[in-house]
XYZ file of C-alpha atoms in Angstrom:
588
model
C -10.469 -14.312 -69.904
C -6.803 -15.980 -70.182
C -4.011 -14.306 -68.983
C -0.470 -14.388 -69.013
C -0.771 -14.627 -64.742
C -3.334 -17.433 -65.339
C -1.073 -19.232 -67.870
C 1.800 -19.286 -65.586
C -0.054 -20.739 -63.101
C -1.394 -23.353 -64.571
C 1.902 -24.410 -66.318
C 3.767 -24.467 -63.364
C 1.016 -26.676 -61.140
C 1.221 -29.058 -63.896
C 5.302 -28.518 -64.649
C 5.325 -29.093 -60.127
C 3.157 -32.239 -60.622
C 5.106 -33.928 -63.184
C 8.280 -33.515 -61.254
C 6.739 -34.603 -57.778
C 4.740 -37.956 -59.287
C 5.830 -38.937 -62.838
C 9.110 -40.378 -61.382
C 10.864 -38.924 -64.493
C 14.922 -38.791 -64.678
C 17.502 -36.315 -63.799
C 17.874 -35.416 -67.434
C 14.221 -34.850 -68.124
C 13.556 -32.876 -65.032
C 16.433 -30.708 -66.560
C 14.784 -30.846 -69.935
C 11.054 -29.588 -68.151
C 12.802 -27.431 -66.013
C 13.924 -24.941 -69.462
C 12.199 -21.314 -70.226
C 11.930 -22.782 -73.888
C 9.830 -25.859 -73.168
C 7.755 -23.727 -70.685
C 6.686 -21.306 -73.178
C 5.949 -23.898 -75.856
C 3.607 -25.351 -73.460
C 1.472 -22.014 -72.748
C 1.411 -21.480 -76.398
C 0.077 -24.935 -76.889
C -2.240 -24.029 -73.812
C -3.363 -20.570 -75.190
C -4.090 -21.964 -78.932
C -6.182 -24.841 -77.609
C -8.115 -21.883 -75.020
C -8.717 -20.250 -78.738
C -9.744 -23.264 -81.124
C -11.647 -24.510 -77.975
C -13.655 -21.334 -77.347
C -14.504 -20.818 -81.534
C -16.186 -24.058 -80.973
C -17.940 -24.469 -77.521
C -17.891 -20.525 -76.340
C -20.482 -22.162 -73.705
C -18.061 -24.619 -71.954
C -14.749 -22.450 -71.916
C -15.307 -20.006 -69.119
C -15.637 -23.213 -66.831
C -12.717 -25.291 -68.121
C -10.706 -22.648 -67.594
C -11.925 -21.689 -64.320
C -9.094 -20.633 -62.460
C -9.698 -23.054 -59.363
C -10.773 -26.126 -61.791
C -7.758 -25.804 -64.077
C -5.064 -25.395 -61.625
C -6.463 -27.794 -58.901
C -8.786 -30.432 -60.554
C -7.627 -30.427 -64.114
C -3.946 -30.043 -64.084
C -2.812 -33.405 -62.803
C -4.877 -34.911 -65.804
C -3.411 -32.184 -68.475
C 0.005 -33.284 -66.875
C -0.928 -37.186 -68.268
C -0.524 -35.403 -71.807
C 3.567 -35.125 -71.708
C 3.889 -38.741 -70.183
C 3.923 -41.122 -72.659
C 3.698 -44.380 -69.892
C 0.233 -42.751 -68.941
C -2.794 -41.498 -71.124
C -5.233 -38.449 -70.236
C -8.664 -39.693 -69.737
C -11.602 -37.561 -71.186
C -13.972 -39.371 -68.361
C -11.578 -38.050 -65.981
C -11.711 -34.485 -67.168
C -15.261 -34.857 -67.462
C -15.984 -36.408 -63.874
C -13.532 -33.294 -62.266
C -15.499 -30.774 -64.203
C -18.720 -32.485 -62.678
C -17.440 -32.396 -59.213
C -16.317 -28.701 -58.829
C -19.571 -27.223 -61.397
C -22.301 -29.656 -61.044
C -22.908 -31.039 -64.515
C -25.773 -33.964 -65.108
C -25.385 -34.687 -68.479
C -22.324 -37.099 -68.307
C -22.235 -38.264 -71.696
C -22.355 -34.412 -73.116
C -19.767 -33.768 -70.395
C -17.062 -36.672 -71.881
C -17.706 -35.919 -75.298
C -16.673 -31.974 -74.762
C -13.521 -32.800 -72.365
C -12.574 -35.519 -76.120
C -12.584 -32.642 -77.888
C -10.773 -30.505 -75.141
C -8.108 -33.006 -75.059
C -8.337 -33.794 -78.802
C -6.739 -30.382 -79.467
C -5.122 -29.814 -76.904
C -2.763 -32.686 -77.760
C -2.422 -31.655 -81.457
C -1.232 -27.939 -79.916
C 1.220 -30.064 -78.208
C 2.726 -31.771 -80.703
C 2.881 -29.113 -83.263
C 5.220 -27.306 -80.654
C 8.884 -28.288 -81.953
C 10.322 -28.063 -78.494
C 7.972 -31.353 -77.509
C 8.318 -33.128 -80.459
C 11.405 -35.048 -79.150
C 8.633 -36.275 -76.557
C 6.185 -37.140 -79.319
C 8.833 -38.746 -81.778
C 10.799 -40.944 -79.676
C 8.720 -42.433 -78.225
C 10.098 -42.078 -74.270
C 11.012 -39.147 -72.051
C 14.096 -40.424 -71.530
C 15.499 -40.429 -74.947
C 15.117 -36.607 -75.432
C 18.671 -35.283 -75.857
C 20.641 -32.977 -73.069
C 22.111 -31.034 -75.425
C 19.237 -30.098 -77.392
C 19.332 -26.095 -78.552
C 18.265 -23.732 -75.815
C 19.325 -20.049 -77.318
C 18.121 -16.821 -76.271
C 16.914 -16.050 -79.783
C 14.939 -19.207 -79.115
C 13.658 -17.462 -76.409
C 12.369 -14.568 -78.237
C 10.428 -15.870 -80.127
C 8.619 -18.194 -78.333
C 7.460 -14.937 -76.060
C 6.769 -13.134 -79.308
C 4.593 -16.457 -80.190
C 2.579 -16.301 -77.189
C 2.124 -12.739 -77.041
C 0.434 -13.356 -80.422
C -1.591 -16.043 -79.452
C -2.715 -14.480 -76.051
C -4.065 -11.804 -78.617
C -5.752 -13.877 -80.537
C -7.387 -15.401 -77.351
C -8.456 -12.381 -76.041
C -10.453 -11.206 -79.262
C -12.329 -14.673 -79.549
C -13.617 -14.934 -76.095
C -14.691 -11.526 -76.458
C -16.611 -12.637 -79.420
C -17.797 -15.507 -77.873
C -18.983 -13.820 -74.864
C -20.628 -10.965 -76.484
C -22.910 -13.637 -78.160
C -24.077 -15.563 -75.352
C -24.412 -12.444 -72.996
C -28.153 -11.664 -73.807
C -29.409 -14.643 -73.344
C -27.446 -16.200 -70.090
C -27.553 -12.753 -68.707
C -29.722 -14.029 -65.831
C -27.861 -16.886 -64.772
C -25.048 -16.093 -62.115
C -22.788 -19.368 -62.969
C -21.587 -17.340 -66.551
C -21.899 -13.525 -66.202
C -18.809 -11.851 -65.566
C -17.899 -8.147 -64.338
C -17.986 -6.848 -67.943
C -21.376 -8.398 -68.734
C -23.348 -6.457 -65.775
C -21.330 -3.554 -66.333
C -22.495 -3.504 -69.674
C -26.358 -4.432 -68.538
C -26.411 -1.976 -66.295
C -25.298 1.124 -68.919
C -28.109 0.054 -71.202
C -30.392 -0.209 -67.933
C -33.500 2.730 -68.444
C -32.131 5.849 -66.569
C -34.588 5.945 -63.704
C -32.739 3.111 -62.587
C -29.363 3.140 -64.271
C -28.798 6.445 -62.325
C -28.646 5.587 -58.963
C -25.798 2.474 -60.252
C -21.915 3.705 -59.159
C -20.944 2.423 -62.656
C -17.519 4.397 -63.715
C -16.841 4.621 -59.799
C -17.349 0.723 -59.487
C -16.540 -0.754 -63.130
C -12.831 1.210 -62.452
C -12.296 0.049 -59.260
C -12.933 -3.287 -60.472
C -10.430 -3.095 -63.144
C -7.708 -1.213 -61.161
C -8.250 -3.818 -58.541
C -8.204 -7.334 -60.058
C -4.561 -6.053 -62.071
C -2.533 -8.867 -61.456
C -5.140 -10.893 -59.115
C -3.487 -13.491 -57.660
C -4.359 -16.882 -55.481
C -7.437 -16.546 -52.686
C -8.433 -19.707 -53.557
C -8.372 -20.688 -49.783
C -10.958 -17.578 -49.609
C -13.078 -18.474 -52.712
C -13.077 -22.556 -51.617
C -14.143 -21.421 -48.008
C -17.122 -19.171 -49.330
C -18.246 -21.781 -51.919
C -18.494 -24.510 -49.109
C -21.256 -21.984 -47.406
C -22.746 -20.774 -49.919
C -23.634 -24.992 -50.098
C -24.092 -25.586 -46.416
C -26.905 -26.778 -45.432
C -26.618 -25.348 -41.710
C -25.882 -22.240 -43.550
C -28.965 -20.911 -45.270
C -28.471 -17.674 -45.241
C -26.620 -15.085 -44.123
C -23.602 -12.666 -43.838
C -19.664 -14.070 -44.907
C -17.351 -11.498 -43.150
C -13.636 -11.059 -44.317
C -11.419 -9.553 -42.478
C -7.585 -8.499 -42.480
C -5.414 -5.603 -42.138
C -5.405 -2.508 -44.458
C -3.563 -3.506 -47.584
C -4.212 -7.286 -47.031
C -6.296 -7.489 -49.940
C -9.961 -7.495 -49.246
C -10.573 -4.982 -51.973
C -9.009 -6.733 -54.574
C -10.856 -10.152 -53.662
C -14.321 -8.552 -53.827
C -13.126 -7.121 -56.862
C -12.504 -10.358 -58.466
C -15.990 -11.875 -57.170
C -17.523 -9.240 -59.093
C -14.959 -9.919 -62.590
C -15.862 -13.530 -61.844
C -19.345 -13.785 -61.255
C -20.827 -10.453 -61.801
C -22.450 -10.157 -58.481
C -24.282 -6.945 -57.264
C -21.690 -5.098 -55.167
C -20.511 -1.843 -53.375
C -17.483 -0.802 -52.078
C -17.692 1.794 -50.424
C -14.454 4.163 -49.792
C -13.517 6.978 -47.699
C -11.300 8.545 -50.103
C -13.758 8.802 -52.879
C -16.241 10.073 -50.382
C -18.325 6.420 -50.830
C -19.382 5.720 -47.555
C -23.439 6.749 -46.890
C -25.999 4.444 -45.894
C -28.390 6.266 -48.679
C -25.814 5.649 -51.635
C -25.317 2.296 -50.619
C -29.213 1.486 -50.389
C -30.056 3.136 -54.053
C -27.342 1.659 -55.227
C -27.511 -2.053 -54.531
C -31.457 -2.069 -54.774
C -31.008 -0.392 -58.351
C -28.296 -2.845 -59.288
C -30.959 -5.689 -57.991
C -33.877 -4.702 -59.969
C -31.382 -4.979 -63.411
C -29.285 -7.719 -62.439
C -32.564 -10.270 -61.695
C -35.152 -8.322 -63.781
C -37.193 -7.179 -61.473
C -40.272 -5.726 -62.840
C -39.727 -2.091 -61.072
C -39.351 0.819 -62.797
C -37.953 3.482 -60.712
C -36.883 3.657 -56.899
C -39.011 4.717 -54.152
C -38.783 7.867 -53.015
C -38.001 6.111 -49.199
C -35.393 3.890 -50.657
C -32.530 5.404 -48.603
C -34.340 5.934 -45.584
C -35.014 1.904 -44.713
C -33.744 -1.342 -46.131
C -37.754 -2.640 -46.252
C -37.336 -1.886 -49.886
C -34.317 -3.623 -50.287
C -35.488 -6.678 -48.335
C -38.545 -6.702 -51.033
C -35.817 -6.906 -53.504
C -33.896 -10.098 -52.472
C -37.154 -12.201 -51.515
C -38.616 -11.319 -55.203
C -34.667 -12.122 -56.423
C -34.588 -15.449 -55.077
C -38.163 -16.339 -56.241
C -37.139 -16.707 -59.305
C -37.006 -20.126 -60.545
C -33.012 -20.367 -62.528
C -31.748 -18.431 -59.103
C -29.938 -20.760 -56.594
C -28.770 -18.457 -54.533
C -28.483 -14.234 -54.389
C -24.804 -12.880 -53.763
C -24.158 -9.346 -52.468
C -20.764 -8.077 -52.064
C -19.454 -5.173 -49.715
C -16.205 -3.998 -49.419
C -14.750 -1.746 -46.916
C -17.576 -1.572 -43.805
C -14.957 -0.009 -41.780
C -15.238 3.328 -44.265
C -19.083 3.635 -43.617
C -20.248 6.868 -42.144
C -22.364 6.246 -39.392
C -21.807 8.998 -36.843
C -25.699 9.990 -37.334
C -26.888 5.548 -37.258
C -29.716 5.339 -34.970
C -29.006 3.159 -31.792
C -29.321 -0.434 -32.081
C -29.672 -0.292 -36.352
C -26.975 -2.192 -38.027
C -24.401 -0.552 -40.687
C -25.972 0.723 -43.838
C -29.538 -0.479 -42.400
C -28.851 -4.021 -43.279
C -31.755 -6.775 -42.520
C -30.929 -8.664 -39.311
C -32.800 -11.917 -41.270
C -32.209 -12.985 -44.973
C -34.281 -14.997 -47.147
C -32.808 -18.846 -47.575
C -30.451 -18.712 -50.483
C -29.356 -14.812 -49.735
C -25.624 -14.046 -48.716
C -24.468 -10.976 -48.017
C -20.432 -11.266 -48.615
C -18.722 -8.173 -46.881
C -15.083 -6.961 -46.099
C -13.802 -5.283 -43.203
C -11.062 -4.149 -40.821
C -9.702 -6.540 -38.310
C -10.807 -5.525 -34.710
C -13.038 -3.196 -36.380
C -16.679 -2.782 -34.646
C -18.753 -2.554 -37.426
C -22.246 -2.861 -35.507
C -23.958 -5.540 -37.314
C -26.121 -7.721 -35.613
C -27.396 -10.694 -37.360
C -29.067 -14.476 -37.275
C -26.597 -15.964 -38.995
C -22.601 -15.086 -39.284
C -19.278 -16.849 -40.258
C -16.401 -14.825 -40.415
C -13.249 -15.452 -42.658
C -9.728 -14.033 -41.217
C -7.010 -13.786 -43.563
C -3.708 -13.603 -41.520
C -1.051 -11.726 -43.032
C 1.487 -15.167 -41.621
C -0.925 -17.524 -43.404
C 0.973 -20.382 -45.320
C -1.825 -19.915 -47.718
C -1.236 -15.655 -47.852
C 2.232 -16.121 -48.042
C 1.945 -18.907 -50.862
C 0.121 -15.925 -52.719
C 2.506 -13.301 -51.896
C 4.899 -15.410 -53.682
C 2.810 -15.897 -56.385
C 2.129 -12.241 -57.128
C 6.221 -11.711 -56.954
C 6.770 -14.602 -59.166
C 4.432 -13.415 -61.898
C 6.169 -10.004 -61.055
C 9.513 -10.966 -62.076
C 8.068 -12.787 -65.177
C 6.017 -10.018 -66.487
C 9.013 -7.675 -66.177
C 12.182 -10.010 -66.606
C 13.685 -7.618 -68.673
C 14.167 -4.789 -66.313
C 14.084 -6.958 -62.827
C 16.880 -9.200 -63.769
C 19.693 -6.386 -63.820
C 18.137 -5.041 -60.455
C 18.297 -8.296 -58.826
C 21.728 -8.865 -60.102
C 23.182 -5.971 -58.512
C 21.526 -7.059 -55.715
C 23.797 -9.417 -55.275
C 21.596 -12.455 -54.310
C 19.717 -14.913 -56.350
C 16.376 -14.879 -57.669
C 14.764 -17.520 -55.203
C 16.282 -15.112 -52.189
C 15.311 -12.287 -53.550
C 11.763 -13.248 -53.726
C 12.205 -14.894 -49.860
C 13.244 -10.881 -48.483
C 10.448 -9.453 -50.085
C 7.649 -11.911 -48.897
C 9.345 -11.640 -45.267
C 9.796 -7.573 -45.845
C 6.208 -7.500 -47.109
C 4.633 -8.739 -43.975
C 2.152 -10.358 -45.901
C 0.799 -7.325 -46.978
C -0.140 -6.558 -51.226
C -0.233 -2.800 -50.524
C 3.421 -3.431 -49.720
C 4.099 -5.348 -52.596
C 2.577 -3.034 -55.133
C 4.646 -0.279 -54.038
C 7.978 -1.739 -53.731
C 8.140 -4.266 -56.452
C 7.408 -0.939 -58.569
C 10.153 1.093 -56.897
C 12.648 -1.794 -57.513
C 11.536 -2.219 -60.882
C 11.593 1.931 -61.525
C 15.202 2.140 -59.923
C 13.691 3.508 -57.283
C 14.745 0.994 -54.414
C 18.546 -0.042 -55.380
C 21.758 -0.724 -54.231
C 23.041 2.679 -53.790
C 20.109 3.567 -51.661
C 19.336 0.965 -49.241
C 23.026 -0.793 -49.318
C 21.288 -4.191 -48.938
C 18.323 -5.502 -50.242
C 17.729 -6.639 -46.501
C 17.349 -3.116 -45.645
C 14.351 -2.856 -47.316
C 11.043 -1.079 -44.811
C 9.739 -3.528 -43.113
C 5.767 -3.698 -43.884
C 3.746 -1.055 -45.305
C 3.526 1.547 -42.761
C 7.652 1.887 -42.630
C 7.288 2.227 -46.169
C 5.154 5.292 -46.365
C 7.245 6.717 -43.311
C 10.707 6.210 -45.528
C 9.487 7.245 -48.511
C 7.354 10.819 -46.709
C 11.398 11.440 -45.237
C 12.989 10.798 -48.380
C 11.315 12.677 -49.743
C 11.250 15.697 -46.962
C 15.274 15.623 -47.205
C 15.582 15.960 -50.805
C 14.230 19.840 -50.341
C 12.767 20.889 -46.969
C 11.544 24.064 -48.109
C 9.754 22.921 -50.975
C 8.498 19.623 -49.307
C 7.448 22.238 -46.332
C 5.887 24.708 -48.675
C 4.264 22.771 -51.123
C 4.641 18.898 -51.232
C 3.117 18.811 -47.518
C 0.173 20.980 -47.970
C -1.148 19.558 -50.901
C -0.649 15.830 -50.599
C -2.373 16.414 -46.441
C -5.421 18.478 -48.087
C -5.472 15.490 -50.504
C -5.876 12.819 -47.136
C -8.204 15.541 -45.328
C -10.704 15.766 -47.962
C -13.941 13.514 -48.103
C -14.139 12.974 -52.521
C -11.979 13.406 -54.896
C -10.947 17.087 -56.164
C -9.474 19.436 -58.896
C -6.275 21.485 -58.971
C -8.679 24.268 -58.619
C -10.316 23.119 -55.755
C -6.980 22.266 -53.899
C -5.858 26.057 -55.547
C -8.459 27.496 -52.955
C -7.471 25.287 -49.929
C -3.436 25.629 -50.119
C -3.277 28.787 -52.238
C -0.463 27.825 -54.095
C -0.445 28.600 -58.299
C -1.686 25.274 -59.776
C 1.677 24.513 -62.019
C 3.409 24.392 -57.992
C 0.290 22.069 -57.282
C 0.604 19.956 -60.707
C 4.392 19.129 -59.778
C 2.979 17.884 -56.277
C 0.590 15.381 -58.088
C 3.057 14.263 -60.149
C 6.111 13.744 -57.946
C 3.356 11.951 -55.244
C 1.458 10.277 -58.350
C 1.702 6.502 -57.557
C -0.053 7.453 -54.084
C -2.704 8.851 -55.931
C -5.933 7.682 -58.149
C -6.820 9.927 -61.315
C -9.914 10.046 -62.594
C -9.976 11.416 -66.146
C -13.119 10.924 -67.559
C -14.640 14.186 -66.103
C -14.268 17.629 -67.970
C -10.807 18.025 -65.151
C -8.972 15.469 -63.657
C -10.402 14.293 -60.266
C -7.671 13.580 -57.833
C -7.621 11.424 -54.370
C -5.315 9.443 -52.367
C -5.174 5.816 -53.924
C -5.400 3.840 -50.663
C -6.672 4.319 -47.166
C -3.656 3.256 -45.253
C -1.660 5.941 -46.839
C -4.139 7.821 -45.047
C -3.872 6.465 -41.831
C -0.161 6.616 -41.789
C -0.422 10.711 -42.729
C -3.336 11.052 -39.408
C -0.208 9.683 -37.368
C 2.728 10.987 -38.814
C 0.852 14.442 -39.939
C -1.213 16.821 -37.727
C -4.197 16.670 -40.610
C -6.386 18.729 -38.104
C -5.345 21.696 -39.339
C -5.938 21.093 -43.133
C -9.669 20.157 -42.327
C -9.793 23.309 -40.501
C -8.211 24.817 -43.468
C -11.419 22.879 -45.435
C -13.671 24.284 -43.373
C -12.623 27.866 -43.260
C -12.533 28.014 -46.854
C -15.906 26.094 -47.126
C -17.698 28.927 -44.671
C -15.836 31.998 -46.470
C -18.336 31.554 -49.207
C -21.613 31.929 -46.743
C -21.932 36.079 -46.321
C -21.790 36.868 -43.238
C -21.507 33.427 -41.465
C -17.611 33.592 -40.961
C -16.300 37.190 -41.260
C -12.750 36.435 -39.684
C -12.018 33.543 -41.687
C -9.589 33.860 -44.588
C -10.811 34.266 -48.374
């Protein structure tokens, strides 16, 4: 699906490659370098994504491929505002070959014509680029041409409206196509095996994490950014030859982003996944076994109709599973995703069995893609292994960090601009004190980028912007004493309790249930959740609102700064109250 995120990266590869290697003038890298003509390009962009996708719904999910678009196809989109050069449809055609694997050349050219075909008619109906178009030469476009703010305003009101309009086509489009490419892993996307596995038969359906999963995917993947050095890295094994098979281990730092990427592997491609997570009390080897086998069996078609009754007990069901997956014929390869093996329980994991039972030996063409801790021993034992390390000092990390600022800024210009005003430094510093503050880290980013934006994080507060916490963990320990000093007694009495109950327990819980551990009246635990609400996940769609802490290193920062011992005891006690006669002493 197009978004604005996705727009404004592809305009501003192609805007970066024009003024690196057209050789263009001062005067029309000032001209290129306007809001105005930036918009008017993304609208062009956007109408041709719609026109394009009412007319080959097949072909638009590819040419508009996040990687392809901004990597392959941009330099040749960029031919289309040079008037001394001329986009080639053979060249589209040969790129889209190269990163997808198309054979049929000649059907290949004749869809990138029509991509360009329209693409250039978007462009010149755009009255900020028809000074391009009418004279003739780049250079004879006027400085003084009229750049207003009410121009402004309604070029973003004109792209709004065509990003709408985008957004209910493809939705069309991909509603009509879903039955019948279902099986084929190149065009399903997150919402199409969502949506397979609710009409799944129950036997099966009802061992699949669907609400769990499906919102973790969409909560995740908000403002997805970049990876590409991740996703490149993982398509060049799944391709290796000296790589059958095997397990693709990411690792980082809490808050890196591992999460989020597996999150977008599953939007992308619709692969069968699990995360599994300690706050939602995700994290058994039986779960994870029904789970994945049941997503299997719908995902390929298996012909099975329910799940063994041993299917949590041993992976040799699961192992079934992937050789009958990969046996069939329109398969090239099986992708599994796991996120978080750091969360697993596995205090009861027989010696010398790997994490969640998983097969030493895959079939060829079986990849198991997993995420975990850095300097995390996750016992698995395997054949075959690579590992992928994202460093939070990576050029490539910090090029996304950057990213997910800039589209930041843009998506909330409105209220950002005053903030970074009265910062008193300009926007291209701002955005260097952040990425530096941030440590590389998203967590971070997510939770101050929001504070600035909320007036949370000003001026008046931290006297400089270069006074902002440095990395995540300072964060949480600024924000748990600024919050402590605004009231001791209440933060004492009921902010503490509640919030350290929240990090002690293993799933996520009612007001009533945390009523019982803290003993507090539940309006006194209701202001808690809300004052502490953008450290915590809601989940409304039960008859009361489910309530956990959003992110494990919040977590780990409350183990050190907290003593959370004695709110498990307090757990506990309350847990063993209810057995007569087990616990007479402890407290009702």
């Amino acid at each position: 699906m197009l978004t604005e995120a996705l727009l404004s990266t592809v305009t501003e590869k192609i805007f970066g490659f024009l003024l690196e290697n057209s050789g263009l003038t001062d005067k029309v890298i000032r001209w290129l370098g306007r809001d105005s003509q930036q918009l008017a390009f993304k609208i062009a962009l956007t109408k041709t994504y719609t026109a394009f996708s009412e007319k080959h719904p097949e072909w638009v999910g590819s040419l508009f491929d996040e990687h392809f678009i901004t990597h392959k196809a941009s330099p040749i989109l960029a031919l289309c505002v040079q008037r001394a050069s001329r986009a080639r449809s053979e060249d589209l055609a040969k790129a889209w070959a190269d990163q997808f694997g198309g054979q049929d050349n000649a059907q290949s050219e004749l869809i990138a014509t029509d991509f360009l075909r329209i693409f250039n008619a978007e462009l010149r109906k755009q009255i900020e680029f028809q000074p391009l178009f009418d004279s003739r030469a780049l250079d004879a476009i006027a400085e003084t041409s009229e750049y207003t703010a009410q121009t402004i305003a309604t070029l973003q009101a004109e792209l709004s409206q065509s990003l709408e309009a985008a957004r209910s086509i493809i939705t069309e489009s991909e509603r009509s196509i879903a039955v019948d490419r279902i099986i084929d892993s190149t065009v399903i996307t997150g919402d199409l095996i969502f949506q397979r596995f609710n009409e799944a038969s129950v036997p099966i359906s009802k061992h699949i994490k669907i609400k769990a999963f499906q919102t973790m995917v969409k909560e995740r993947t908000k403002r997805f950014v970049g990876r590409e050095f991740v996703f490149q890295t993982i398509d060049d094994l799944l391709v290796n030859p000296d790589f059958p098979s095997g397990y693709i281990v990411i690792s980082g730092e809490p808050g890196i982003g591992k999460t989020a990427l597996i999150a977008e592997m599953v939007n992308r491609y619709g692969y069968v996944h699990h995360f599994n997570s300690a706050p939602q009390n995700i994290r058994y080897t039986r779960d994870f076994l029904k789970n994945v086998c049941a997503q299997l069996i719908v995902r390929y078609d298996l012909k099975h109709y329910m799940l063994p009754s041993e299917v949590g007990r041993h992976s040799g069901f699961l192992s079934q599973l992937l050789s009958e997956a990969i046996e069939k014929a329109d398969i090239a390869s099986v992708v599994i995703l796991i996120d978080a093996l750091d969360e697993v329980d596995y205090i009861d994991l027989p010696l010398g069995v790997n994490i969640l039972y998983l097969p030493p030996a895959l079939p060829d063409n079986v990849y198991f893609v997993v995420s975990t801790r850095a300097q995390k021993d996750i016992r698995l034992v395997v054949d075959r292994r690579k590992n992928i390390y994202i460093s939070d000092d990576d050029p490539f990390n910090l090029e996304d960090v950057k990213q997910y600022i800039r589209n930041f800024l843009n998506e909330y210009r409105a209220k950002i601009n005053h903030r970074i005003e009265k910062s008193g430094v300009e926007e291209d510093e701002f955005m260097e004190v952040i990425t530096e503050k941030s440590e590389g880290n998203f967590m971070y980013l997510v939770y101050v980028l929001r504070d600035i934006r909320d007036g949370k994080l000003t001026t008046e507060n931290i006297d400089d912007i270069r006074n902002l916490p440095q990395g995540l963990q300072d964060y949480y320990k600024r924000h748990w004493y600024a919050m402590r000093v605004q009231n001791e007694e209440q933060f004492d009495r009921y902010q503490e309790p509640v919030v350290c109950i929240l990090a002690a327990v293993q799933e996520p819980v009612t007001i009533a249930d945390l009523q019982g551990w803290t003993e507090l009246e539940p309006k006194r635990i209701k202001w808690v959740i809300d004052e502490w609400i953008e450290f915590l996940n809601v989940d409304e769609t039960e008859a009361e609102p489910l309530y956990r802490i959003y992110h494990a290193s919040f977590q780990d920062f409350l183990k050190k700064e907290v003593e959370i011992a004695k709110y498990h005891d307090k757990i506990a006690e309350r847990a063993l109250a209810k057995i007569p006669g087990l616990c007479n002493d402890c407290k009702t």
